């Protein structure tokens, strides 16, 4: 049985190499090629398909592969109909609909698997091939990274090779030549694809939906904050934004990337006071004379939110995607539309400033509100502080001293908190991360009569020596507080720094001194870190030059090339004219008649060139046998024997009649290359 199984596998491999003839073997050969290309097409989808759907595709795939090896009959139509109904039922049970991106792609992949069991005619092979191209297109609904593009390009090349295989007659070219031909066709298509990419009118919105949030809690930004709701907050090393400074880079402790400001508190959850852009003008920002402006470019990953992260505080904003960003009274910067793809923008900030000294009485009153009936012990403590000393600055110092002197600890695995979460945190658990400390501090300040609010964003980052940019990851997500003092306006206070100063100076991923995970220098870890940064730099270049290529980039690029357009009609005319010129140029070089190249004659001429190096030049009228006769007295016996084998093989290949077995051209080339 084992020998029989091995012989079937060997036979299948021989059919893949096109060494078997006949109609039955030809069908097996085409099916094997197509199965290989189909597997490469569906594999990138397994990362976002439900597990049962991936199994639902590869079960029919394995079944068809076994049928190709055994040559047995395909399943009947009734069985395929039942399987199709079961697949649709599974999709309905998973998504509760057949309409939408996820259910549609899942149905397409499942039906592609079932179609493999229905390939009976040559027409079915082409249908499966076209379905594979469509499945490859849907891959970009989920991921537009360079790795997805590389996987799609590999699958496309294999599919084109499969289509070439199906065009051959009974006598086929070797597998390497087919693959080389497919790769050549793909390379020839790349200039046209690049032309279409550069000149095709850009759409203001993507063709498909925005990214969806994955389930489960992890570090990152949100438009709400509820300390104590998540007991185990997992870190994520995904890059949130990339920053390129133009000139000097501020110190890491100054890198506060301002996001949503949370002012409303219902006793459990903090949220924005008035979500969305509120004002086209920023609040009063007074910049210190000694504070130089910091110009930088941010590339923000998709968030499906409108806020734009800016170094605290932004003082000059440039248009984003053709629209001027809005600024809320809390100095949160908002884009005109949700960020659904990597977006680059250029801002200017100052790190030494006075913010909102002219704050309105209504805003200050809102920054003092606390819900009734929550956290009585915290409110009592703050009231006692205020009764003893009403100076706002000393109240701030007293709250920070509480965190610094009492046994509070910083942890990403705090215990769950109940209804009076701030009370439990301050007087019982005393363990939490930045959200706990910022929220508790703001509650204490409001209870003591000091206007305060929570600011969320990111803190810190790490330099990338490969790209020269700063990488700010999701694990750098942070929350701090702002209090309003009459002489200074809104003042940033980071209570986390009173408990874990290393979090501010070194970042979330830094290990404390003496940590059991601090192993010192590790060459393998250093190499992996460098490799990761290099891949990230490649991904960033892809984002900047491909994914972020929109109308503004297109206009600037064409302007540098000497073209300008005012409407999409002008751009379409330029695209059509350029394509006509490109096609005409290609036709000029490819459509003129060229003599067919004889590989046997080319190998013989190479042999004659090697003889000429020995002083024996072939005459135009001279045959191979006559040339060999003249070479006999010149060449050594061993070299002459080698020349005789070359001439004998050349004559056999050159003058063999139809159907006569002759050695291959490759053998002749090897003999010529070995002749010195």
XYZ file of C-alpha atoms in Angstrom, residues 88-607:
520
model
C -24.718 29.337 3.110
C -26.290 28.248 6.376
C -22.925 28.524 8.115
C -22.419 32.048 6.778
C -25.903 33.072 7.956
C -25.223 31.604 11.394
C -21.886 33.463 11.604
C -22.896 36.897 10.259
C -26.735 36.796 10.315
C -26.732 38.153 6.754
C -25.368 37.437 3.294
C -24.834 41.129 2.511
C -21.619 42.871 3.436
C -17.888 42.493 3.073
C -17.240 39.604 5.465
C -20.182 37.356 4.489
C -19.680 38.004 0.773
C -15.969 37.138 0.855
C -16.639 34.055 2.997
C -19.292 32.831 0.543
C -16.933 33.464 -2.383
C -14.107 31.424 -0.827
C -16.419 28.561 0.161
C -17.997 28.395 -3.296
C -14.545 28.432 -4.887
C -13.704 25.327 -2.856
C -16.887 23.589 -4.009
C -16.231 24.601 -7.621
C -12.995 22.610 -7.491
C -15.143 19.476 -7.108
C -17.193 20.434 -10.153
C -14.421 20.892 -12.737
C -15.392 18.511 -15.523
C -14.814 20.520 -18.708
C -12.049 22.816 -19.827
C -14.442 25.740 -19.410
C -14.592 25.009 -15.666
C -10.829 25.426 -15.382
C -11.080 28.941 -16.768
C -14.013 29.779 -14.471
C -12.006 28.721 -11.412
C -9.044 30.778 -12.644
C -11.196 33.901 -13.000
C -12.730 33.282 -9.565
C -9.212 33.152 -8.122
C -8.448 36.574 -9.596
C -11.587 37.957 -7.968
C -10.710 36.377 -4.608
C -7.275 38.024 -4.832
C -8.960 41.394 -5.318
C -10.970 40.946 -2.122
C -7.721 40.443 -0.183
C -7.192 44.210 -0.323
C -10.511 44.746 1.457
C -8.699 43.649 4.614
C -5.043 44.467 4.147
C -3.135 46.827 1.863
C 0.341 46.190 3.227
C 3.335 45.469 0.977
C 3.240 41.866 2.212
C -0.334 41.487 0.967
C 0.709 42.967 -2.376
C 3.659 40.545 -2.593
C 1.404 37.567 -1.809
C -1.089 38.723 -4.443
C 1.688 39.199 -7.015
C 2.963 35.659 -6.381
C -0.532 34.237 -6.787
C -1.145 36.273 -9.956
C 2.095 35.009 -11.497
C 1.110 31.420 -10.711
C -2.380 31.932 -12.151
C -0.933 33.349 -15.368
C 1.399 30.328 -15.575
C -1.659 28.112 -15.127
C -3.439 29.886 -17.973
C -0.382 29.364 -20.181
C -0.409 25.667 -19.267
C -4.018 25.366 -20.384
C -3.136 26.891 -23.784
C -0.565 24.264 -24.738
C -1.297 21.264 -26.922
C -0.156 17.737 -26.133
C 3.504 18.754 -26.437
C 4.220 21.327 -23.746
C 7.097 23.503 -22.657
C 8.932 22.642 -19.433
C 7.570 24.005 -16.185
C 10.447 26.476 -15.712
C 9.826 27.988 -19.154
C 6.118 28.415 -18.417
C 6.818 30.085 -15.112
C 9.428 32.299 -16.735
C 6.952 33.287 -19.441
C 4.312 34.154 -16.853
C 6.789 36.215 -14.857
C 7.818 38.052 -18.031
C 4.189 38.895 -18.788
C 3.674 40.238 -15.273
C 6.845 42.336 -15.503
C 5.724 43.706 -18.872
C 2.413 44.728 -17.302
C 4.037 46.600 -14.397
C 4.839 49.805 -16.392
C 1.208 50.023 -17.509
C 0.049 49.412 -13.932
C 2.402 52.147 -12.684
C 1.070 54.536 -15.324
C -2.523 53.856 -14.308
C -1.615 54.306 -10.644
C 0.038 57.689 -11.224
C -2.468 59.183 -13.687
C -5.803 57.582 -12.883
C -8.134 60.140 -11.194
C -8.020 59.629 -7.428
C -11.185 59.019 -5.444
C -11.921 61.141 -2.403
C -13.152 58.106 -0.442
C -12.032 54.452 -0.466
C -13.934 51.897 -2.507
C -14.750 49.801 0.554
C -15.514 50.215 4.203
C -13.334 51.433 7.005
C -11.325 49.156 9.286
C -13.177 47.528 12.133
C -12.037 47.336 15.709
C -10.949 43.924 16.814
C -12.732 42.536 19.875
C -10.986 42.479 23.229
C -9.287 45.172 25.263
C -5.784 46.327 24.434
C -3.761 49.472 24.802
C -4.772 52.211 22.418
C -6.943 55.302 22.110
C -10.703 55.459 22.562
C -13.240 58.264 22.760
C -14.225 57.132 26.266
C -12.336 56.020 29.371
C -13.575 53.790 32.174
C -10.862 52.997 34.730
C -11.271 49.657 36.439
C -13.446 48.081 33.756
C -10.645 45.982 32.289
C -8.645 43.810 34.666
C -5.943 42.712 32.216
C -4.955 45.256 29.618
C -2.795 43.577 26.972
C -0.095 45.599 25.289
C 0.030 46.021 21.534
C 3.222 46.783 19.634
C 1.285 47.984 16.589
C 2.459 51.354 15.344
C -0.104 54.111 15.951
C 1.757 56.974 14.290
C 5.133 57.791 12.783
C 6.713 61.198 13.211
C 9.511 62.904 11.285
C 10.905 66.015 12.928
C 12.411 68.745 10.787
C 15.424 69.674 12.856
C 15.919 69.109 16.562
C 13.878 66.466 18.382
C 12.500 67.259 21.847
C 13.333 65.084 24.824
C 11.260 61.963 25.277
C 9.556 63.287 28.411
C 8.247 66.194 26.309
C 6.631 63.945 23.709
C 2.972 64.212 24.679
C 0.780 63.522 21.637
C -2.527 65.235 22.351
C -5.752 63.433 21.473
C -9.330 63.538 22.826
C -9.948 65.610 25.947
C -12.451 63.992 28.335
C -14.426 66.388 30.516
C -17.755 64.672 31.177
C -17.892 62.152 34.046
C -20.975 60.147 35.009
C -19.396 58.351 37.963
C -17.964 55.494 35.919
C -17.071 56.679 32.390
C -15.223 59.722 31.118
C -16.159 61.095 27.702
C -15.691 64.158 25.521
C -17.732 67.157 26.566
C -18.885 67.915 23.009
C -17.599 65.285 20.551
C -16.530 66.332 17.119
C -15.037 69.586 15.804
C -16.477 72.602 17.576
C -14.592 75.605 16.381
C -12.402 76.612 13.488
C -10.247 78.713 15.795
C -7.974 77.392 18.522
C -8.055 78.647 22.107
C -5.537 81.252 23.184
C -2.012 79.816 23.129
C 0.788 82.023 24.408
C 4.191 80.736 23.347
C 7.281 81.410 25.414
C 9.877 83.522 23.628
C 12.594 80.937 24.312
C 10.524 78.041 22.897
C 11.557 77.310 19.273
C 8.886 76.014 16.883
C 8.977 72.282 16.179
C 7.946 71.313 12.658
C 7.120 67.676 12.021
C 5.175 65.341 9.758
C 2.881 62.703 11.245
C 1.677 59.581 9.455
C -1.349 58.371 11.384
C -2.561 54.789 11.047
C -6.310 54.223 10.432
C -8.413 54.836 13.542
C -11.945 55.299 12.141
C -12.035 58.473 14.289
C -11.626 62.094 13.289
C -9.017 63.252 15.768
C -5.475 63.991 14.630
C -2.657 63.455 17.097
C -0.433 66.503 17.570
C 2.538 67.295 19.788
C 1.315 69.240 22.799
C 0.550 71.976 21.859
C -0.058 72.538 18.126
C 0.278 76.136 16.975
C 0.143 75.850 13.166
C -1.936 73.375 11.146
C -1.724 72.552 7.467
C -4.662 71.199 5.409
C -5.216 67.452 5.702
C -6.442 65.675 2.540
C -7.395 69.036 1.050
C -9.440 70.264 4.050
C -8.447 72.535 6.910
C -8.614 70.602 10.206
C -10.899 71.849 12.967
C -9.818 72.655 16.507
C -12.039 72.180 19.546
C -12.050 74.549 22.544
C -10.010 71.828 24.346
C -7.350 72.069 21.593
C -8.135 68.688 20.107
C -7.477 68.688 16.355
C -10.064 67.018 14.112
C -9.999 66.015 10.469
C -12.964 66.641 8.209
C -13.614 62.890 7.870
C -12.761 59.753 9.865
C -9.249 58.435 9.290
C -9.813 55.165 7.399
C -6.387 54.833 5.777
C -2.834 55.948 6.636
C -2.918 59.742 6.593
C 0.019 62.144 6.606
C -0.139 65.735 7.817
C 2.321 68.444 8.814
C 1.955 70.487 12.001
C 4.001 72.919 14.060
C 4.077 72.822 17.858
C 5.681 74.435 20.908
C 6.462 72.594 24.131
C 6.670 75.716 26.354
C 3.383 77.603 26.358
C 0.436 78.999 28.305
C -2.913 77.578 27.246
C -6.343 79.102 27.759
C -5.688 81.804 30.312
C -8.839 83.442 28.890
C -10.956 80.318 29.451
C -14.695 81.052 29.614
C -16.578 80.783 32.941
C -18.883 78.156 31.408
C -15.976 75.894 30.488
C -14.453 76.287 33.942
C -17.777 75.466 35.576
C -18.057 72.302 33.422
C -14.553 71.323 34.548
C -15.760 71.287 38.182
C -18.776 69.014 37.740
C -18.960 65.719 39.617
C -21.956 63.357 39.715
C -23.781 63.228 43.020
C -23.656 60.072 45.117
C -20.320 58.751 43.864
C -16.953 58.429 45.638
C -17.883 60.089 48.993
C -14.506 59.361 50.658
C -12.557 61.011 47.846
C -14.773 64.078 47.967
C -14.417 64.286 51.730
C -10.636 64.048 51.507
C -10.471 66.823 48.900
C -12.833 69.004 50.954
C -10.549 68.654 53.963
C -7.588 69.694 51.835
C -9.416 72.784 50.617
C -10.515 73.695 54.136
C -6.883 73.646 55.235
C -5.455 75.475 52.194
C -7.308 77.040 49.259
C -4.235 77.714 47.097
C -4.819 75.680 43.849
C -1.127 74.986 43.275
C -0.608 73.612 46.783
C -3.730 71.453 46.323
C -2.147 70.006 43.186
C 1.103 69.339 45.069
C -0.813 67.654 47.874
C -2.543 65.251 45.473
C 0.757 64.384 43.781
C 2.342 63.826 47.194
C -0.463 61.386 47.996
C 0.461 59.264 44.967
C 4.195 59.572 45.563
C 4.294 58.875 49.301
C 1.551 56.312 49.764
C 2.105 52.686 48.599
C 0.563 53.085 45.133
C 1.927 50.898 42.367
C 1.777 50.968 38.579
C 0.460 47.798 36.928
C -1.352 46.762 33.771
C -3.214 44.077 35.736
C -5.169 46.024 38.359
C -8.060 44.531 40.320
C -11.580 45.269 39.171
C -13.298 48.268 40.718
C -16.929 48.673 41.743
C -19.416 51.542 41.768
C -17.208 53.974 43.717
C -14.129 53.201 41.674
C -12.076 56.225 42.684
C -12.655 55.524 46.379
C -11.648 51.891 45.982
C -8.549 52.874 44.009
C -7.390 55.595 46.446
C -8.126 53.823 49.721
C -8.098 50.100 48.955
C -6.461 48.630 45.850
C -3.938 51.435 45.123
C -2.893 49.629 41.939
C -3.554 50.723 38.374
C -2.192 52.301 35.230
C -2.323 55.797 33.741
C -6.123 55.943 33.397
C -6.622 55.195 37.106
C -4.199 57.885 38.238
C -5.433 60.557 35.815
C -9.102 59.919 36.654
C -8.525 59.852 40.422
C -6.441 63.022 40.269
C -9.092 64.923 38.302
C -11.838 63.819 40.727
C -9.753 65.031 43.667
C -9.071 68.369 41.970
C -12.706 68.969 41.076
C -13.793 68.042 44.592
C -11.235 70.547 45.916
C -12.587 73.315 43.663
C -9.808 73.259 41.022
C -11.043 72.964 37.382
C -9.545 69.821 35.868
C -9.994 67.451 32.935
C -8.510 64.241 31.519
C -6.426 64.339 28.350
C -5.777 61.158 26.363
C -3.227 60.506 23.661
C 0.232 58.972 23.495
C 3.384 59.652 25.442
C 6.897 59.024 24.202
C 7.986 56.882 21.278
C 11.179 55.274 20.030
C 13.573 56.429 17.295
C 13.845 54.244 14.220
C 17.488 54.263 13.052
C 16.480 52.771 9.694
C 13.907 55.342 8.556
C 14.907 58.230 10.811
C 11.349 58.582 12.125
C 9.942 58.245 15.640
C 7.616 55.293 16.129
C 4.742 55.758 18.564
C 3.049 52.445 19.289
C -0.343 51.577 20.716
C 1.377 50.559 23.943
C 2.442 54.217 24.301
C -1.211 55.215 24.788
C -1.427 57.427 27.846
C -3.773 59.561 29.928
C -2.829 62.630 31.937
C -4.591 65.571 33.538
C -4.878 69.312 33.022
C -5.766 71.760 35.792
C -6.647 75.414 35.310
C -4.701 77.990 37.308
C -5.586 81.659 36.986
C -2.050 82.821 36.199
C -1.056 79.904 33.943
C -4.214 78.626 32.257
C -4.438 74.901 31.607
C -1.394 73.237 33.115
C -0.402 69.648 32.278
C -0.124 67.392 35.341
C 0.881 63.740 34.861
C 0.161 61.898 38.138
C 1.520 58.645 36.685
C 4.983 60.200 36.851
C 4.649 60.491 40.629
C 4.211 56.711 40.898
C 6.193 55.340 37.942
C 8.588 57.987 36.566
C 10.170 55.342 34.349
C 6.907 55.153 32.417
C 7.437 58.768 31.323
C 11.198 58.699 30.818
C 11.663 55.245 29.281
C 8.288 54.165 27.973
C 5.828 51.374 28.599
C 8.051 48.615 27.229
C 11.093 49.512 29.338
C 12.018 46.951 31.987
C 12.907 48.282 35.437
C 16.398 47.827 36.777
C 16.883 44.399 38.254
C 13.949 42.975 36.335
C 14.156 39.211 35.813
C 13.537 39.923 32.121
C 16.560 42.206 31.792
C 19.163 39.928 30.215
C 21.518 42.662 29.031
C 22.952 42.460 25.539
C 21.355 39.861 23.322
C 22.682 39.661 19.727
C 19.691 37.719 18.446
C 17.268 40.157 20.028
C 19.262 43.046 18.541
C 19.114 41.476 15.083
C 15.394 40.824 15.352
C 14.845 44.370 16.557
C 16.793 45.760 13.605
C 14.907 43.502 11.218
C 11.590 44.640 12.681
C 12.542 48.283 12.298
C 13.659 47.667 8.716
C 10.374 46.009 7.822
C 8.510 48.816 9.517
C 10.466 51.368 7.458
C 9.530 49.469 4.299
C 5.896 49.509 5.362
C 6.110 53.236 6.073
C 7.531 53.919 2.596
C 4.687 51.878 1.133
C 2.163 53.919 3.112
C 3.681 57.232 2.019
C 4.135 56.473 -1.676
C 1.256 54.092 -2.378
C -1.562 54.127 0.179
C -1.373 57.877 0.863
C -1.227 58.810 -2.820
C -4.304 60.999 -3.237
C -5.348 64.026 -5.292
C -2.959 66.440 -3.578
C 0.043 64.141 -4.062
C -1.004 63.537 -7.665
C -1.200 67.252 -8.458
C 2.169 67.980 -6.870
C 3.859 65.087 -8.687
C 2.450 66.067 -12.086
C 3.326 69.720 -11.453
C 6.964 68.706 -10.946
C 6.754 66.852 -14.268
C 5.373 69.952 -16.018
C 1.685 68.954 -16.159
C -1.300 70.611 -14.518
C -4.989 69.733 -14.544
C -8.127 71.391 -13.224
C -10.624 68.542 -13.590
C -10.728 64.796 -13.869
C -11.474 65.148 -17.597
C -8.069 66.778 -18.158
C -6.418 64.006 -16.179
C -8.297 61.336 -18.132
C -7.171 62.919 -21.405
C -3.567 62.930 -20.207
C -3.890 59.273 -19.177
C -5.397 58.264 -22.535
C -2.710 60.115 -24.508
C 0.114 58.624 -22.469
C -1.291 55.120 -22.851
C -1.549 55.539 -26.632
C 2.089 56.638 -26.782
C 3.182 53.756 -24.548
C 1.288 51.157 -26.585
C 2.685 52.613 -29.831
C 6.231 52.435 -28.472
C 5.752 48.828 -27.371
C 4.251 47.935 -30.748
C 7.196 49.539 -32.552
C 9.651 47.230 -30.798
C 7.575 44.047 -30.633
C 5.388 43.838 -33.763
C 8.078 44.098 -36.472
C 8.994 40.713 -37.980
C 11.974 39.018 -36.429
C 13.618 35.820 -37.640
C 12.985 32.816 -35.473
C 15.931 31.980 -33.220
C 17.183 28.424 -33.617
C 18.656 27.245 -30.260
C 20.580 24.427 -31.981
C 22.234 26.808 -34.444
C 22.967 29.288 -31.621
C 24.794 26.571 -29.661
C 26.791 25.569 -32.771
C 27.826 29.175 -33.436
C 29.023 29.437 -29.832
C 31.145 26.300 -30.468
